Short mmCIF file of C-alpha atoms in Angstrom, two decimals:
data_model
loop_
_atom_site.label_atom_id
_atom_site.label_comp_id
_atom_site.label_asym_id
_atom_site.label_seq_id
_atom_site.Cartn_x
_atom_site.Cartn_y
_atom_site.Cartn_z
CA UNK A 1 208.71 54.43 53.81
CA UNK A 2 206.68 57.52 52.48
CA UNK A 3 207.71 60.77 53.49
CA UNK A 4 204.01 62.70 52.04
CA UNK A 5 203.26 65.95 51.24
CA UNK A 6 200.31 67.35 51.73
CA UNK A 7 197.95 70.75 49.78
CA UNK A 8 196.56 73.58 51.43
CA UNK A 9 193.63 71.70 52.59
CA UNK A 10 196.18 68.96 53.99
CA UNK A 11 195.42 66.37 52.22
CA UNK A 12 198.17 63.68 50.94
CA UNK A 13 199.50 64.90 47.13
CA UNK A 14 202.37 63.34 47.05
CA UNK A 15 204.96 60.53 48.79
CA UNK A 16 208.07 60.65 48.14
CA UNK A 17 211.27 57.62 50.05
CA UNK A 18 213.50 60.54 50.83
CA UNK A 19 212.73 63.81 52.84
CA UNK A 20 212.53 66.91 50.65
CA UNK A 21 212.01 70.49 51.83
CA UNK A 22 208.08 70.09 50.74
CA UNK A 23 208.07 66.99 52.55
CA UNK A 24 209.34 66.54 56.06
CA UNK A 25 206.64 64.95 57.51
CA UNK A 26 206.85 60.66 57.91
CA UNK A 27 204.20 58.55 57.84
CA UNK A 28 204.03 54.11 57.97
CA UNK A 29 203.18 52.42 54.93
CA UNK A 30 199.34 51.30 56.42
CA UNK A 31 198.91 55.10 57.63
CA UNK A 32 194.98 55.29 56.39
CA UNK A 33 195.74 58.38 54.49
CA UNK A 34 199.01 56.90 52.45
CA UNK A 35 196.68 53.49 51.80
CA UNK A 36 194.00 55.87 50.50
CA UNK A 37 196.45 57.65 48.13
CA UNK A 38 197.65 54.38 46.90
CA UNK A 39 194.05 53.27 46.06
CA UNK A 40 193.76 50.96 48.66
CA UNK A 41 190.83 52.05 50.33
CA UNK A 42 190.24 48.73 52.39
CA UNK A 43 187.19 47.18 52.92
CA UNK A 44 184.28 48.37 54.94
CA UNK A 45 182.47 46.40 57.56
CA UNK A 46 179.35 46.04 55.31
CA UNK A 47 181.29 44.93 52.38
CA UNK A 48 183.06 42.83 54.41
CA UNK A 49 180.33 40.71 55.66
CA UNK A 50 178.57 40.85 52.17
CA UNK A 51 181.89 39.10 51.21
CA UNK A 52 181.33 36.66 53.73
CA UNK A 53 178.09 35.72 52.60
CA UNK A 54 179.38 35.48 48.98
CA UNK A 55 181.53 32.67 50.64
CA UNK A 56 179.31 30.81 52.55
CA UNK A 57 176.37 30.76 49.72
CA UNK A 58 179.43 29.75 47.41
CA UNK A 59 180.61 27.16 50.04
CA UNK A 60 176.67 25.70 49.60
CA UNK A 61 177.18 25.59 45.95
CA UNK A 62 180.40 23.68 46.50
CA UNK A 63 178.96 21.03 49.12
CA UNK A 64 176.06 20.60 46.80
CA UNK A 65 177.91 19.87 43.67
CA UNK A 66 180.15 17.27 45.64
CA UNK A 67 177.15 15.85 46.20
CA UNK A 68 175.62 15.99 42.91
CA UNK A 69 179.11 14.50 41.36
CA UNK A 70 178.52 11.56 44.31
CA UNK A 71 175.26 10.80 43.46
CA UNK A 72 176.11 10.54 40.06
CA UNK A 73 179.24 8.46 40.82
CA UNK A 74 181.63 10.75 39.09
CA UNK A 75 183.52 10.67 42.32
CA UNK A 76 183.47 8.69 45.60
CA UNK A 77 184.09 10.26 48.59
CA UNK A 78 186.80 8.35 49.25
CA UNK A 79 188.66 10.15 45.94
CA UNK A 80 188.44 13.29 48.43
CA UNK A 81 191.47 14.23 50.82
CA UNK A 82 190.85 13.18 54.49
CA UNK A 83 191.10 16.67 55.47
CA UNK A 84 187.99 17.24 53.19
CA UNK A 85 186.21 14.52 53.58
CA UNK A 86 186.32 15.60 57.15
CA UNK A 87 184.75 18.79 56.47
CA UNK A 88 182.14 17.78 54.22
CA UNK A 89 180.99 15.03 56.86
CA UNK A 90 181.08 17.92 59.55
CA UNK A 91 178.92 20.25 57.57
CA UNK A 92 176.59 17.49 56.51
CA UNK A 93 176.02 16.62 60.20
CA UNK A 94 175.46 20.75 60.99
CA UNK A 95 172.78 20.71 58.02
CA UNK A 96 171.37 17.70 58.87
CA UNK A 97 170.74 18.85 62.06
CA UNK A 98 169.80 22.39 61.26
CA UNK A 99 166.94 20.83 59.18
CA UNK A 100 165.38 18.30 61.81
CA UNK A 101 165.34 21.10 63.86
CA UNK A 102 163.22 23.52 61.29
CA UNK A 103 159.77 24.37 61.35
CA UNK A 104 158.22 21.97 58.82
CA UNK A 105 155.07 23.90 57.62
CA UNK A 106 153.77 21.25 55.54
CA UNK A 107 154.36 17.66 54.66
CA UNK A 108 156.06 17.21 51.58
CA UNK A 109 154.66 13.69 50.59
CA UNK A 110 151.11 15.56 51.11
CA UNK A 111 152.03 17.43 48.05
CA UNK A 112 152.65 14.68 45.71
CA UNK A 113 149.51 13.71 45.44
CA UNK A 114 148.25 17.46 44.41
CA UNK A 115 150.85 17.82 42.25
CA UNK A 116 150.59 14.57 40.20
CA UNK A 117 147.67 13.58 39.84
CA UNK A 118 146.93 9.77 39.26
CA UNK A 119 143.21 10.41 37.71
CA UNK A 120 143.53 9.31 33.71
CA UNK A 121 139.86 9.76 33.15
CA UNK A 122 139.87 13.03 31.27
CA UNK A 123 137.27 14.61 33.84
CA UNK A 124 139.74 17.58 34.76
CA UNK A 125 142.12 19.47 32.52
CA UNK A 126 145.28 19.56 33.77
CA UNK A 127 148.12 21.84 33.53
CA UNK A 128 152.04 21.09 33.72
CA UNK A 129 150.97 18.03 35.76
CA UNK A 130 148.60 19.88 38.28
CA UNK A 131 145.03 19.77 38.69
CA UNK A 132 142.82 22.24 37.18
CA UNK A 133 139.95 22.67 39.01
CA UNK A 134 136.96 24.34 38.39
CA UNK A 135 135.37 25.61 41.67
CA UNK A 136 132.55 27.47 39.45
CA UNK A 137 133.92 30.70 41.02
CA UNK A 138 134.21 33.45 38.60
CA UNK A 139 135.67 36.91 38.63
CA UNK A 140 133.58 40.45 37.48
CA UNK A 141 135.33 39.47 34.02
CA UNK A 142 134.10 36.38 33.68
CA UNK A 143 137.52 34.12 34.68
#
């Protein structure tokens, strides 16, 4: 479509449908240098994959709240399309086995004990449901 014309420096100042005497030269309508005079200056490879991530952490998001709205029986999963439920099932089985496959640092049921403690004798302070304990170690100012 855009017959351009270009400054002294050649760069794109106008575009114009029909050849004029200032503008003789053709170029296609996704020529780089007519999309960047439009405005449309594309997307770069980084901002391209940050886009990407945008999706798959917002994809996450998605999966968990169908699972929240499950739990909660808002929905059933048979309310979901076929093609969905398809696709929920298939990432569930890809996280599912993504996780049995991690490095498990620490044993989560080890922690419920620290962090609820079932002592009711008064003997230690606690704190937001942990244990305070006072290993008689104090700091130069005196904590």
């Amino acid at each position: 479509m855009p017959f351009v014309a270009r400054n002294a420096h050649g760069v794109v100042v106008s575009l114009h449908r029909q050849p004029t005497p200032e503008t003789q030269e053709f170029l296609p309508d996704d020529h780089p240098e007519v999309q960047g005079f439009l405005g449309h200056t594309g997307s770069s490879p980084q901002r391209q994959a940050s886009f990407e991530t945008l999706d798959a952490d917002f994809v996450r998001v998605l999966e968990d709240l169908i699972d929240v709205l499950i739990a909660r029986n808002v929905i059933r999963v048979t309310d979901l399309p076929p093609e969905a439920q398809g696709k929920l099932f298939s990432r569930k089985r890809f996280r599912d086995n993504q996780t049995r496959n991690a490095l498990t640092l620490f044993d989560p049921a080890a922690l419920e004990g620290v962090a609820h403690p079932a002592s009711t004798s008064g003997d230690a302070p606690t704190t937001g449901g942990l244990d305070v304990i006072d290993t008689g170690f104090h700091d130069d100012l005196g904590r």
